[in-house]
Tab-separated table of C-alpha atoms and ligand atoms in Angstrom:
chain	number	residue	atom	x	y	z
A	1115	MET	CA	53.876	69.110	103.545
A	1116	ARG	CA	56.913	70.402	100.861
A	1117	LYS	CA	60.290	68.944	101.517
A	1118	LYS	CA	63.739	69.837	102.833
A	1119	LEU	CA	66.810	69.710	101.305
A	1120	VAL	CA	70.663	71.107	101.548
A	1121	VAL	CA	72.729	70.024	98.566
A	1122	GLY	CA	76.367	70.735	98.364
A	1123	ASN	CA	77.745	72.231	95.721
A	1124	TRP	CA	81.592	71.241	95.354
A	1125	LYS	CA	82.125	73.347	92.539
A	1126	MET	CA	85.671	72.525	90.485
A	1127	TYR	CA	87.310	71.275	93.907
A	1128	GLY	CA	88.603	68.027	95.046
A	1129	ASN	CA	90.400	64.806	94.066
A	1130	SER	CA	89.923	61.038	94.459
A	1131	ILE	CA	91.810	60.552	97.853
A	1132	GLU	CA	90.306	64.194	99.232
A	1133	ASN	CA	86.800	63.193	98.219
A	1134	GLU	CA	86.925	59.946	99.745
A	1135	GLN	CA	87.713	61.230	103.415
A	1136	LEU	CA	84.750	64.130	102.640
A	1137	LEU	CA	82.135	61.305	102.036
A	1138	ASN	CA	83.168	58.777	104.353
A	1139	SER	CA	82.951	61.301	107.009
A	1140	ILE	CA	79.303	63.027	105.634
A	1141	VAL	CA	78.035	59.251	105.562
A	1142	ALA	CA	79.364	58.392	109.184
A	1143	GLY	CA	77.404	61.764	110.028
A	1144	LEU	CA	74.577	61.412	108.349
A	1145	THR	CA	73.026	58.460	109.842
A	1146	GLY	CA	70.022	60.193	110.880
A	1147	LEU	CA	68.868	61.912	108.049
A	1148	GLN	CA	65.739	60.818	105.630
A	1149	ILE	CA	66.519	59.753	102.270
A	1150	GLU	CA	66.664	62.648	100.063
A	1151	GLN	CA	67.410	65.289	102.513
A	1152	CYS	CA	70.645	65.693	101.201
A	1153	ALA	CA	72.576	65.464	98.291
A	1154	VAL	CA	76.190	66.068	96.571
A	1155	CYS	CA	76.719	67.935	93.104
A	1156	VAL	CA	80.165	66.787	92.203
A	1157	PRO	CA	82.601	67.446	89.319
A	1158	TYR	CA	81.622	64.601	86.598
A	1159	PRO	CA	84.409	62.602	86.814
A	1160	TYR	CA	84.016	61.593	90.109
A	1161	LEU	CA	80.402	60.455	89.588
A	1162	PRO	CA	81.204	56.800	89.232
A	1163	SER	CA	82.899	56.690	92.477
A	1164	VAL	CA	80.562	59.072	94.198
A	1165	GLN	CA	77.624	56.611	93.511
A	1166	ASN	CA	79.741	53.671	94.566
A	1167	LYS	CA	79.767	55.288	97.649
A	1168	LEU	CA	76.449	56.710	98.019
A	1169	ASN	CA	74.584	54.009	96.887
A	1170	ASN	CA	72.622	52.265	99.877
A	1171	THR	CA	73.018	55.676	101.604
A	1172	ASN	CA	70.461	58.168	102.287
A	1173	ILE	CA	72.437	61.080	100.428
A	1174	SER	CA	71.718	61.436	96.961
A	1175	TRP	CA	74.254	62.784	94.251
A	1176	GLY	CA	74.051	65.109	91.044
A	1177	ALA	CA	76.038	67.033	88.840
A	1178	GLN	CA	76.770	71.144	88.214
A	1179	ASN	CA	75.544	71.389	84.746
A	1180	VAL	CA	74.091	69.465	81.654
A	1181	SER	CA	73.751	69.852	78.539
A	1182	GLN	CA	71.004	71.102	76.690
A	1183	TYR	CA	71.455	68.547	73.558
A	1184	GLN	CA	70.804	64.910	73.844
A	1185	LYS	CA	73.463	64.027	72.211
A	1186	GLY	CA	75.596	64.590	69.038
A	1187	ALA	CA	79.338	66.224	67.756
A	1188	TYR	CA	79.131	68.578	71.217
A	1189	THR	CA	82.998	68.405	72.086
A	1190	GLY	CA	83.397	68.377	75.893
A	1191	GLU	CA	79.908	68.417	76.821
A	1192	VAL	CA	78.149	65.465	79.365
A	1193	SER	CA	74.226	64.936	78.492
A	1194	THR	CA	71.304	63.593	80.569
A	1195	SER	CA	71.638	60.039	79.890
A	1196	MET	CA	75.193	60.251	80.516
A	1197	LEU	CA	74.165	61.387	84.161
A	1198	ASN	CA	71.503	58.649	84.524
A	1199	ASP	CA	74.082	56.194	83.832
A	1200	PHE	CA	75.621	57.333	87.100
A	1201	GLY	CA	72.686	57.374	89.257
A	1202	CYS	CA	72.097	61.487	89.663
A	1203	THR	CA	69.356	62.668	90.740
A	1204	PHE	CA	70.000	66.247	90.403
A	1205	VAL	CA	71.719	68.369	88.291
A	1206	ILE	CA	72.346	72.268	89.429
A	1207	ILE	CA	71.215	74.629	86.098
A	1208	GLY	CA	71.573	78.163	86.259
A	1209	HIS	CA	73.941	78.847	88.650
A	1210	SER	CA	75.303	82.091	88.983
A	1211	GLU	CA	79.142	80.937	87.928
A	1212	ARG	CA	77.533	79.445	84.963
A	1213	ARG	CA	75.650	82.733	83.753
A	1214	SER	CA	78.873	84.846	84.353
A	1215	LEU	CA	81.333	82.986	83.076
A	1216	PHE	CA	80.347	80.952	81.060
A	1217	GLY	CA	77.699	83.037	78.942
A	1218	GLU	CA	74.493	81.074	79.833
A	1219	ASN	CA	71.613	83.359	79.218
A	1220	ASN	CA	68.122	82.889	80.464
A	1221	ASP	CA	67.257	81.235	77.485
A	1222	ILE	CA	70.048	78.638	77.469
A	1223	VAL	CA	68.975	77.780	81.480
A	1224	ALA	CA	65.482	76.951	80.286
A	1225	GLU	CA	66.695	74.615	77.407
A	1226	LYS	CA	69.071	72.685	80.350
A	1227	TYR	CA	66.320	72.590	82.544
A	1228	VAL	CA	63.883	71.280	79.841
A	1229	ALA	CA	66.883	68.720	78.954
A	1230	ALA	CA	67.256	67.452	82.721
A	1231	GLN	CA	63.479	66.546	83.366
A	1232	GLY	CA	63.233	65.108	80.092
A	1233	GLY	CA	65.618	63.010	81.131
A	1234	LYS	CA	64.289	62.360	84.614
A	1235	LEU	CA	66.546	64.848	86.510
A	1236	THR	CA	65.665	66.983	89.156
A	1237	PRO	CA	66.970	70.364	88.126
A	1238	ILE	CA	67.966	72.492	91.054
A	1239	LEU	CA	67.406	75.927	89.249
A	1240	CYS	CA	69.665	78.586	90.257
A	1241	VAL	CA	68.198	82.265	90.573
A	1242	GLY	CA	69.385	85.702	91.525
A	1243	GLU	CA	70.018	88.877	91.451
A	1244	THR	CA	73.764	90.769	91.281
A	1245	LEU	CA	75.016	93.547	94.008
A	1246	GLU	CA	74.965	96.313	91.333
A	1247	GLN	CA	70.949	94.883	90.685
A	1248	ARG	CA	70.019	94.648	94.132
A	1249	GLU	CA	71.328	98.677	94.305
A	1250	ARG	CA	69.547	99.512	91.556
A	1251	GLY	CA	66.392	98.272	93.271
A	1252	ILE	CA	65.448	95.845	90.279
A	1253	THR	CA	65.881	92.272	92.333
A	1254	GLU	CA	62.184	91.166	91.998
A	1255	GLN	CA	62.537	92.196	88.169
A	1256	ILE	CA	65.552	90.434	87.393
A	1257	ILE	CA	64.069	86.972	89.727
A	1258	GLN	CA	60.686	87.447	87.838
A	1259	GLU	CA	62.662	87.613	84.771
A	1260	GLN	CA	64.361	84.322	85.354
A	1261	LEU	CA	61.510	82.248	86.541
A	1262	MET	CA	58.920	83.502	83.513
A	1263	THR	CA	61.704	81.952	80.762
A	1264	ILE	CA	61.408	78.705	82.380
A	1265	ILE	CA	57.669	78.934	83.196
A	1266	ASN	CA	57.322	79.985	78.862
A	1267	LYS	CA	59.161	77.155	77.931
A	1268	ALA	CA	58.191	74.608	80.356
A	1269	GLY	CA	55.071	75.577	81.770
A	1270	VAL	CA	54.479	76.118	85.765
A	1271	GLU	CA	53.649	72.899	86.578
A	1272	SER	CA	57.167	71.593	85.195
A	1273	LEU	CA	58.030	73.200	88.798
A	1274	SER	CA	56.378	70.517	90.507
A	1275	LYS	CA	59.204	68.403	89.507
A	1276	ALA	CA	62.055	70.826	90.371
A	1277	VAL	CA	63.784	72.686	93.081
A	1278	VAL	CA	64.298	76.350	93.043
A	1279	ALA	CA	67.860	78.251	94.991
A	1280	TYR	CA	67.417	81.731	95.060
A	1281	GLU	CA	71.306	82.200	95.034
A	1282	PRO	CA	72.183	86.323	95.549
A	1283	VAL	CA	75.141	86.751	93.716
A	1284	TRP	CA	76.915	89.331	95.984
A	1285	ALA	CA	76.501	86.389	98.582
A	1286	ILE	CA	78.252	83.424	96.687
A	1287	GLY	CA	81.654	82.876	98.058
A	1288	THR	CA	82.384	86.002	99.719
A	1289	GLY	CA	81.109	85.329	103.117
A	1290	LYS	CA	78.434	87.945	102.814
A	1291	THR	CA	75.109	85.734	103.799
A	1292	ALA	CA	72.270	87.592	103.166
A	1293	ALA	CA	70.055	88.561	106.628
A	1294	PRO	CA	67.415	85.595	107.149
A	1295	ASN	CA	64.690	87.722	106.698
A	1296	GLN	CA	66.063	89.662	103.542
A	1297	ALA	CA	66.488	85.836	102.337
A	1298	GLN	CA	62.973	85.020	103.247
A	1299	GLU	CA	61.641	88.402	101.417
A	1300	VAL	CA	62.934	86.841	97.997
A	1301	HIS	CA	61.916	83.645	98.716
A	1302	THR	CA	58.499	84.837	99.474
A	1303	PHE	CA	58.222	86.656	96.138
A	1304	ILE	CA	59.492	83.629	94.441
A	1305	ARG	CA	56.768	81.552	95.899
A	1306	ASN	CA	54.122	84.445	95.711
A	1307	SER	CA	54.794	85.228	92.150
A	1308	ILE	CA	54.585	81.237	91.128
A	1309	GLY	CA	51.325	81.158	92.945
A	1310	THR	CA	49.689	83.570	90.722
A	1311	GLN	CA	49.726	80.913	88.338
A	1312	ASP	CA	49.481	77.542	90.253
A	1313	MET	CA	48.931	78.073	93.773
A	1314	THR	CA	49.431	74.597	95.100
A	1315	ILE	CA	52.973	74.041	92.832
A	1316	ALA	CA	54.065	77.417	94.828
A	1317	LYS	CA	53.368	75.915	98.258
A	1318	GLU	CA	54.713	72.216	97.591
A	1319	LEU	CA	57.805	73.639	95.708
A	1320	THR	CA	61.081	73.131	98.061
A	1321	ILE	CA	63.039	76.697	97.350
A	1322	LEU	CA	66.723	76.880	98.957
A	1323	TYR	CA	68.896	79.217	99.821
A	1324	GLY	CA	72.571	79.643	98.557
A	1325	GLY	CA	75.522	82.150	99.577
A	1326	SER	CA	77.935	82.136	102.184
A	1327	VAL	CA	75.565	79.838	104.314
A	1328	LYS	CA	77.833	78.427	106.870
A	1329	ALA	CA	77.267	75.942	110.241
A	1330	ASN	CA	76.469	78.960	112.321
A	1331	ASN	CA	73.954	80.719	110.111
A	1332	ALA	CA	72.046	78.172	108.694
A	1333	ALA	CA	69.898	77.257	111.721
A	1334	GLU	CA	68.766	81.096	111.366
A	1335	LEU	CA	68.448	81.122	107.633
A	1336	PHE	CA	66.511	77.664	107.501
A	1337	ALA	CA	63.995	78.741	110.592
A	1338	MET	CA	62.189	81.070	108.121
A	1339	PRO	CA	59.020	80.039	107.019
A	1340	ASP	CA	59.997	80.140	102.984
A	1341	ILE	CA	63.448	78.944	102.950
A	1342	ASP	CA	63.252	74.728	102.474
A	1343	GLY	CA	67.320	74.381	102.836
A	1344	GLY	CA	70.320	75.495	101.283
A	1345	LEU	CA	72.700	75.171	98.000
A	1346	ILE	CA	76.001	74.659	100.176
A	1347	GLY	CA	79.375	75.459	98.555
A	1348	GLY	CA	82.616	76.135	100.688
A	1349	ALA	CA	81.166	74.916	103.819
A	1350	SER	CA	80.077	71.632	101.737
A	1351	LEU	CA	83.922	70.816	101.254
A	1352	VAL	CA	84.350	70.696	105.093
A	1353	ALA	CA	82.846	67.707	106.157
A	1354	ASP	CA	82.179	68.496	109.692
A	1355	ASP	CA	80.385	71.902	108.565
A	1356	PHE	CA	78.237	70.396	105.547
A	1357	VAL	CA	76.989	67.487	108.252
A	1358	ALA	CA	76.402	70.119	110.895
A	1359	ILE	CA	74.111	72.207	108.141
A	1360	CYS	CA	72.264	69.109	106.779
A	1361	ASN	CA	71.392	67.839	110.481
A	1362	THR	CA	70.110	71.363	111.157
A	1363	LEU	CA	66.890	70.582	108.701
A	1364	ASN	CA	65.943	68.160	111.879
A	1365	ASN	CA	66.005	70.940	114.472
B	2835	PGA	P1	79.302	79.628	98.540
B	2835	PGA	O1	78.500	78.808	97.622
B	2835	PGA	O2	78.141	78.704	99.702
B	2835	PGA	O3	80.544	79.125	99.178
B	2835	PGA	O4	78.625	80.442	98.892
B	2835	PGA	C1	77.028	78.723	97.124
B	2835	PGA	C2	77.161	78.272	95.413
B	2835	PGA	O5	77.773	78.588	94.583
B	2835	PGA	O6	76.134	77.358	95.294
């Protein structure tokens, strides 16, 4: 059976004091969840303290980006082995903010995906269309291109060690969630499209939905047959909301 998962993406928010409070409440609120059903992806400087806090809990952690290079003169970059040093399980790859604000195209995203897997991290590969692309009716084409660059570079079998997150760009941080059936439609497309290459991998693949998931809409989204959990931005910074969203997985 494929795994269900909720991942918090803290983005560039938080500080030592706020993080400590947030993590205390999350750990206390999530005692009933199975291991690896819930994770937080945090800014690099907080990885040591997050590791300290979450070690021996049922919550995993990871980063929001990683370099495609192993080491070298790459000022400001962080490698997969550095993330290994702090016990990361996951790394978000190709988030739309990385694509649109930091120039990460499909090829760079694929290089980072390969680097992550080579470094024994589980990539959470983000795909999704902009509003303009949806209105032009090219959502499936865009997502197909995003997936195919990965499959061409890393092989379809690489998806057995990855998580995919469908995040319509128009729903991220806007309060506009995709309707459950609208999201389900794209999740089915993603699963079928991978299924044409390998049905077993497609069936086992965890596909998260991301984009304004909140405590009050998580249940109806996660009830969709091809939505296996969520990638949560804003609501992952509010302990009660994040705990409620994670606990939705067990309902
Ligand atoms: P949001 O962000 O939940 O704040 O819309 C989701 C994301 O960017 O992963």
